[in-house]
């Protein structure tokens, strides 16, 4: 006998891109987390998380791989379908895995599967100005896109590891212009990973779309963490920018509510989670 995850009340209003635009305008922080299955999705949705990302981080935290590179489109569709079944309110974003968006038409075919089969409301892809053509091709066809810049884990073999990005002036300038180019191409959201706090704050201030940070300090429009890090589930070294919200709490639901509250009131991330300035 097993328990099917119970969704929260169906009368709750679903989060949409309009919700995020209003939150950014009002200075209300957006609370986001990753999810890979229906039970976690239902738990996090019930705790008030606004956006759930089926991240290709599942390659590492669920499949136990060394990087996100081997994750396939079929993997993403499978996990997205499971997460979608657990959601009542949250906005579902799904990662485009490595090389599933190598050309505009390839990206369109991949994004179509993630939306039609996986139930995604937005797709996320990694890359700066060089992805502007792909972003324009998708958004002109009505596919909402989140552009992921800063540390791009799919480039780990090119970068030689997971490192803070945008540390010197030239790299910071490139990141600012990447963000501008992606927004001009139609990106509906920008995600910044492992970026100095003040650079991230500048990019969020200049952007007309919500900017979500992971390891990017408090001055952005919202925060995201890999849920397994937030619960300290995965054995091994923890990213500096994460916090274990289960500490001192006796349930995952409580920990998730505490995360949402801390993002909303600006107490997460704190100085100890900063990757630098
Ligand atoms: O795959 C993932 O989980 C991500 C993180 C940055 C949230 O992209």
GROMACS .gro file of C-alpha atoms and ligand atoms in nm:
model
  285
    1UNK     CA    1   0.000   0.000   0.000
    2UNK     CA    2   0.144   0.339  -0.098
    3UNK     CA    3   0.030   0.699  -0.062
    4UNK     CA    4  -0.042   0.907  -0.369
    5UNK     CA    5   0.071   1.267  -0.310
    6UNK     CA    6  -0.226   1.485  -0.226
    7UNK     CA    7  -0.233   1.815  -0.411
    8UNK     CA    8  -0.317   2.135  -0.224
    9UNK     CA    9  -0.671   2.279  -0.267
   10UNK     CA   10  -0.770   2.319  -0.633
   11UNK     CA   11  -0.926   2.662  -0.559
   12UNK     CA   12  -0.578   2.821  -0.528
   13UNK     CA   13  -0.493   3.057  -0.812
   14UNK     CA   14  -0.208   2.934  -1.031
   15UNK     CA   15   0.106   3.143  -1.054
   16UNK     CA   16   0.170   3.290  -1.400
   17UNK     CA   17   0.418   3.522  -1.571
   18UNK     CA   18   0.180   3.807  -1.480
   19UNK     CA   19   0.216   3.713  -1.112
   20UNK     CA   20   0.596   3.739  -1.145
   21UNK     CA   21   0.574   4.077  -1.323
   22UNK     CA   22   0.354   4.210  -1.041
   23UNK     CA   23   0.587   4.068  -0.775
   24UNK     CA   24   0.891   4.230  -0.937
   25UNK     CA   25   0.709   4.563  -0.964
   26UNK     CA   26   0.603   4.543  -0.597
   27UNK     CA   27   0.949   4.436  -0.478
   28UNK     CA   28   0.803   4.106  -0.351
   29UNK     CA   29   1.061   3.828  -0.368
   30UNK     CA   30   0.988   3.515  -0.573
   31UNK     CA   31   1.057   3.182  -0.395
   32UNK     CA   32   1.172   2.902  -0.627
   33UNK     CA   33   1.303   2.548  -0.575
   34UNK     CA   34   1.381   2.244  -0.786
   35UNK     CA   35   1.159   1.934  -0.793
   36UNK     CA   36   1.199   1.600  -0.967
   37UNK     CA   37   0.895   1.398  -0.857
   38UNK     CA   38   0.528   1.430  -0.762
   39UNK     CA   39   0.567   1.393  -0.383
   40UNK     CA   40   0.827   1.668  -0.347
   41UNK     CA   41   0.632   1.885  -0.593
   42UNK     CA   42   0.313   1.855  -0.385
   43UNK     CA   43   0.502   1.924  -0.060
   44UNK     CA   44   0.683   2.232  -0.197
   45UNK     CA   45   0.375   2.363  -0.375
   46UNK     CA   46   0.176   2.332  -0.052
   47UNK     CA   47   0.450   2.525   0.132
   48UNK     CA   48   0.393   2.824  -0.098
   49UNK     CA   49   0.687   2.792  -0.340
   50UNK     CA   50   0.604   3.009  -0.643
   51UNK     CA   51   0.813   2.838  -0.910
   52UNK     CA   52   0.924   2.475  -0.937
   53UNK     CA   53   1.212   2.394  -1.172
   54UNK     CA   54   1.271   2.047  -1.303
   55UNK     CA   55   1.642   2.113  -1.319
   56UNK     CA   56   1.890   1.903  -1.512
   57UNK     CA   57   2.062   1.895  -1.169
   58UNK     CA   58   1.856   1.575  -1.148
   59UNK     CA   59   2.144   1.413  -1.336
   60UNK     CA   60   2.359   1.465  -1.028
   61UNK     CA   61   2.123   1.454  -0.728
   62UNK     CA   62   1.881   1.185  -0.856
   63UNK     CA   63   2.085   0.985  -1.108
   64UNK     CA   64   2.417   1.017  -0.922
   65UNK     CA   65   2.616   1.132  -1.224
   66UNK     CA   66   2.922   1.361  -1.204
   67UNK     CA   67   2.773   1.640  -1.419
   68UNK     CA   68   2.446   1.740  -1.588
   69UNK     CA   69   2.588   1.668  -1.936
   70UNK     CA   70   2.451   1.310  -1.976
   71UNK     CA   71   2.089   1.411  -1.896
   72UNK     CA   72   1.858   1.347  -2.192
   73UNK     CA   73   1.539   1.509  -2.315
   74UNK     CA   74   1.352   1.187  -2.233
   75UNK     CA   75   1.478   1.214  -1.872
   76UNK     CA   76   1.347   1.571  -1.852
   77UNK     CA   77   1.006   1.477  -1.997
   78UNK     CA   78   0.972   1.186  -1.754
   79UNK     CA   79   1.052   1.395  -1.442
   80UNK     CA   80   0.848   1.689  -1.563
   81UNK     CA   81   0.539   1.470  -1.603
   82UNK     CA   82   0.582   1.347  -1.244
   83UNK     CA   83   0.631   1.698  -1.102
   84UNK     CA   84   0.335   1.836  -1.298
   85UNK     CA   85   0.109   1.577  -1.129
   86UNK     CA   86   0.202   1.719  -0.786
   87UNK     CA   87   0.149   2.089  -0.865
   88UNK     CA   88  -0.162   2.296  -0.784
   89UNK     CA   89  -0.030   2.651  -0.777
   90UNK     CA   90   0.338   2.679  -0.864
   91UNK     CA   91   0.471   2.775  -1.210
   92UNK     CA   92   0.647   2.479  -1.375
   93UNK     CA   93   0.980   2.548  -1.550
   94UNK     CA   94   1.181   2.270  -1.714
   95UNK     CA   95   1.547   2.268  -1.816
   96UNK     CA   96   1.647   2.207  -2.175
   97UNK     CA   97   1.926   1.948  -2.133
   98UNK     CA   98   2.272   1.959  -2.290
   99UNK     CA   99   2.265   1.993  -2.673
  100UNK     CA  100   1.884   1.985  -2.695
  101UNK     CA  101   1.891   2.345  -2.827
  102UNK     CA  102   2.186   2.338  -3.064
  103UNK     CA  103   1.992   2.521  -3.340
  104UNK     CA  104   1.666   2.720  -3.332
  105UNK     CA  105   1.465   2.437  -3.494
  106UNK     CA  106   1.620   2.175  -3.264
  107UNK     CA  107   1.530   2.396  -2.967
  108UNK     CA  108   1.174   2.434  -3.091
  109UNK     CA  109   1.131   2.056  -3.122
  110UNK     CA  110   1.277   2.001  -2.770
  111UNK     CA  111   1.074   2.279  -2.607
  112UNK     CA  112   0.757   2.150  -2.775
  113UNK     CA  113   0.808   1.810  -2.612
  114UNK     CA  114   0.874   1.967  -2.271
  115UNK     CA  115   0.552   2.168  -2.295
  116UNK     CA  116   0.322   1.916  -2.465
  117UNK     CA  117   0.440   1.597  -2.296
  118UNK     CA  118   0.601   1.736  -1.981
  119UNK     CA  119   0.352   2.013  -1.895
  120UNK     CA  120   0.621   2.286  -1.875
  121UNK     CA  121   0.499   2.645  -1.872
  122UNK     CA  122   0.847   2.777  -1.943
  123UNK     CA  123   1.175   2.625  -2.058
  124UNK     CA  124   1.518   2.722  -1.927
  125UNK     CA  125   1.836   2.716  -2.132
  126UNK     CA  126   2.196   2.805  -2.058
  127UNK     CA  127   2.396   3.064  -2.250
  128UNK     CA  128   2.451   3.433  -2.313
  129UNK     CA  129   2.428   3.643  -2.627
  130UNK     CA  130   2.514   3.340  -2.845
  131UNK     CA  131   2.173   3.196  -2.750
  132UNK     CA  132   1.981   3.514  -2.842
  133UNK     CA  133   1.877   3.370  -3.179
  134UNK     CA  134   1.738   3.055  -3.014
  135UNK     CA  135   1.560   3.259  -2.747
  136UNK     CA  136   1.402   3.484  -3.013
  137UNK     CA  137   1.295   3.182  -3.221
  138UNK     CA  138   1.119   3.023  -2.921
  139UNK     CA  139   0.963   3.333  -2.770
  140UNK     CA  140   0.833   3.458  -3.108
  141UNK     CA  141   0.644   3.127  -3.122
  142UNK     CA  142   0.490   3.173  -2.778
  143UNK     CA  143   0.729   2.961  -2.571
  144UNK     CA  144   0.827   3.136  -2.247
  145UNK     CA  145   1.203   3.118  -2.188
  146UNK     CA  146   1.423   3.161  -1.883
  147UNK     CA  147   1.783   3.238  -1.981
  148UNK     CA  148   2.046   3.096  -1.744
  149UNK     CA  149   2.374   3.292  -1.730
  150UNK     CA  150   2.666   3.322  -1.489
  151UNK     CA  151   2.789   2.972  -1.404
  152UNK     CA  152   2.650   2.740  -1.672
  153UNK     CA  153   2.690   2.382  -1.541
  154UNK     CA  154   2.647   2.231  -1.891
  155UNK     CA  155   2.980   2.401  -1.979
  156UNK     CA  156   3.166   2.238  -1.689
  157UNK     CA  157   3.419   2.063  -1.914
  158UNK     CA  158   3.492   2.387  -2.098
  159UNK     CA  159   3.515   2.590  -1.775
  160UNK     CA  160   3.727   2.330  -1.596
  161UNK     CA  161   3.503   2.324  -1.289
  162UNK     CA  162   3.225   2.508  -1.109
  163UNK     CA  163   3.354   2.862  -1.048
  164UNK     CA  164   3.212   3.203  -0.962
  165UNK     CA  165   3.158   3.401  -1.285
  166UNK     CA  166   3.182   3.774  -1.360
  167UNK     CA  167   3.461   3.846  -1.112
  168UNK     CA  168   3.671   4.085  -1.322
  169UNK     CA  169   3.546   4.398  -1.498
  170UNK     CA  170   3.553   4.252  -1.849
  171UNK     CA  171   3.359   3.940  -1.745
  172UNK     CA  172   3.109   4.153  -1.552
  173UNK     CA  173   3.055   4.374  -1.859
  174UNK     CA  174   3.001   4.065  -2.076
  175UNK     CA  175   2.742   3.935  -1.831
  176UNK     CA  176   2.557   4.267  -1.826
  177UNK     CA  177   2.541   4.269  -2.206
  178UNK     CA  178   2.439   3.901  -2.217
  179UNK     CA  179   2.144   3.983  -1.990
  180UNK     CA  180   2.045   4.280  -2.208
  181UNK     CA  181   2.072   4.078  -2.531
  182UNK     CA  182   1.867   3.789  -2.392
  183UNK     CA  183   1.594   4.018  -2.263
  184UNK     CA  184   1.589   4.201  -2.600
  185UNK     CA  185   1.554   3.859  -2.770
  186UNK     CA  186   1.239   3.798  -2.565
  187UNK     CA  187   1.356   3.608  -2.254
  188UNK     CA  188   1.082   3.625  -1.990
  189UNK     CA  189   1.312   3.555  -1.696
  190UNK     CA  190   1.685   3.548  -1.626
  191UNK     CA  191   1.859   3.312  -1.386
  192UNK     CA  192   2.200   3.408  -1.248
  193UNK     CA  193   2.417   3.137  -1.094
  194UNK     CA  194   2.731   3.202  -0.886
  195UNK     CA  195   2.768   3.572  -0.953
  196UNK     CA  196   2.903   3.842  -0.717
  197UNK     CA  197   2.621   4.009  -0.521
  198UNK     CA  198   2.664   4.363  -0.655
  199UNK     CA  199   2.685   4.254  -1.022
  200UNK     CA  200   2.371   4.042  -0.976
  201UNK     CA  201   2.194   4.336  -0.812
  202UNK     CA  202   2.289   4.566  -1.103
  203UNK     CA  203   2.160   4.316  -1.359
  204UNK     CA  204   1.830   4.273  -1.169
  205UNK     CA  205   1.783   4.648  -1.139
  206UNK     CA  206   1.842   4.705  -1.510
  207UNK     CA  207   1.623   4.414  -1.624
  208UNK     CA  208   1.255   4.454  -1.708
  209UNK     CA  209   1.198   4.082  -1.642
  210UNK     CA  210   1.239   3.895  -1.310
  211UNK     CA  211   1.596   3.794  -1.226
  212UNK     CA  212   1.627   3.484  -1.006
  213UNK     CA  213   1.954   3.410  -0.828
  214UNK     CA  214   2.135   3.105  -0.696
  215UNK     CA  215   2.457   3.208  -0.526
  216UNK     CA  216   2.392   3.563  -0.651
  217UNK     CA  217   2.317   3.750  -0.328
  218UNK     CA  218   2.000   3.912  -0.197
  219UNK     CA  219   1.955   4.203  -0.442
  220UNK     CA  220   1.775   4.002  -0.713
  221UNK     CA  221   1.401   3.946  -0.765
  222UNK     CA  222   1.389   3.590  -0.635
  223UNK     CA  223   1.592   3.294  -0.512
  224UNK     CA  224   1.626   2.933  -0.616
  225UNK     CA  225   1.807   2.639  -0.456
  226UNK     CA  226   1.843   2.275  -0.544
  227UNK     CA  227   1.589   2.128  -0.301
  228UNK     CA  228   1.818   1.840  -0.203
  229UNK     CA  229   2.078   2.097  -0.087
  230UNK     CA  230   1.813   2.294   0.102
  231UNK     CA  231   1.719   1.975   0.291
  232UNK     CA  232   2.085   1.862   0.304
  233UNK     CA  233   1.980   1.528   0.151
  234UNK     CA  234   2.276   1.466  -0.077
  235UNK     CA  235   2.590   1.340   0.099
  236UNK     CA  236   2.902   1.536   0.003
  237UNK     CA  237   3.034   1.891  -0.004
  238UNK     CA  238   2.758   2.155   0.009
  239UNK     CA  239   2.759   2.467  -0.207
  240UNK     CA  240   2.852   2.774   0.000
  241UNK     CA  241   2.542   2.961  -0.118
  242UNK     CA  242   2.301   2.700   0.019
  243UNK     CA  243   2.144   2.675   0.367
  244UNK     CA  244   2.005   2.367   0.538
  245UNK     CA  245   1.650   2.472   0.629
  246UNK     CA  246   1.581   2.140   0.804
  247UNK     CA  247   1.816   2.231   1.089
  248UNK     CA  248   1.604   2.284   1.401
  249UNK     CA  249   1.281   2.183   1.223
  250UNK     CA  250   1.111   1.846   1.238
  251UNK     CA  251   0.947   1.820   0.897
  252UNK     CA  252   1.031   1.893   0.536
  253UNK     CA  253   0.706   2.087   0.499
  254UNK     CA  254   0.814   2.317   0.787
  255UNK     CA  255   1.159   2.359   0.633
  256UNK     CA  256   1.008   2.448   0.295
  257UNK     CA  257   0.774   2.704   0.457
  258UNK     CA  258   1.074   2.852   0.640
  259UNK     CA  259   1.262   2.880   0.309
  260UNK     CA  260   0.969   3.063   0.146
  261UNK     CA  261   0.942   3.299   0.446
  262UNK     CA  262   1.318   3.368   0.446
  263UNK     CA  263   1.320   3.446   0.073
  264UNK     CA  264   1.017   3.674   0.110
  265UNK     CA  265   1.157   3.870   0.407
  266UNK     CA  266   1.508   3.890   0.256
  267UNK     CA  267   1.680   3.697   0.537
  268UNK     CA  268   1.794   3.436   0.280
  269UNK     CA  269   2.053   3.458   0.140
  270UNK     CA  270   2.258   3.608   0.423
  271UNK     CA  271   2.619   3.724   0.423
  272UNK     CA  272   2.744   3.370   0.495
  273UNK     CA  273   2.590   3.249   0.164
  274UNK     CA  274   2.763   3.518  -0.045
  275UNK     CA  275   3.004   3.393  -0.314
  276UNK     CA  276   3.179   3.730  -0.316
  277UNK     CA  277   3.155   4.089  -0.428
  278LIG     O1  278   1.943   2.238  -1.282
  278LIG     C1  279   1.923   2.312  -1.184
  278LIG     O2  280   1.882   2.269  -1.078
  278LIG     C2  281   1.954   2.453  -1.200
  278LIG     C3  282   1.983   2.534  -1.077
  278LIG     C4  283   2.055   2.657  -1.110
  278LIG     C5  284   1.864   2.571  -0.999
  278LIG     O3  285   1.957   2.503  -1.309
   0.00000   0.00000   0.00000
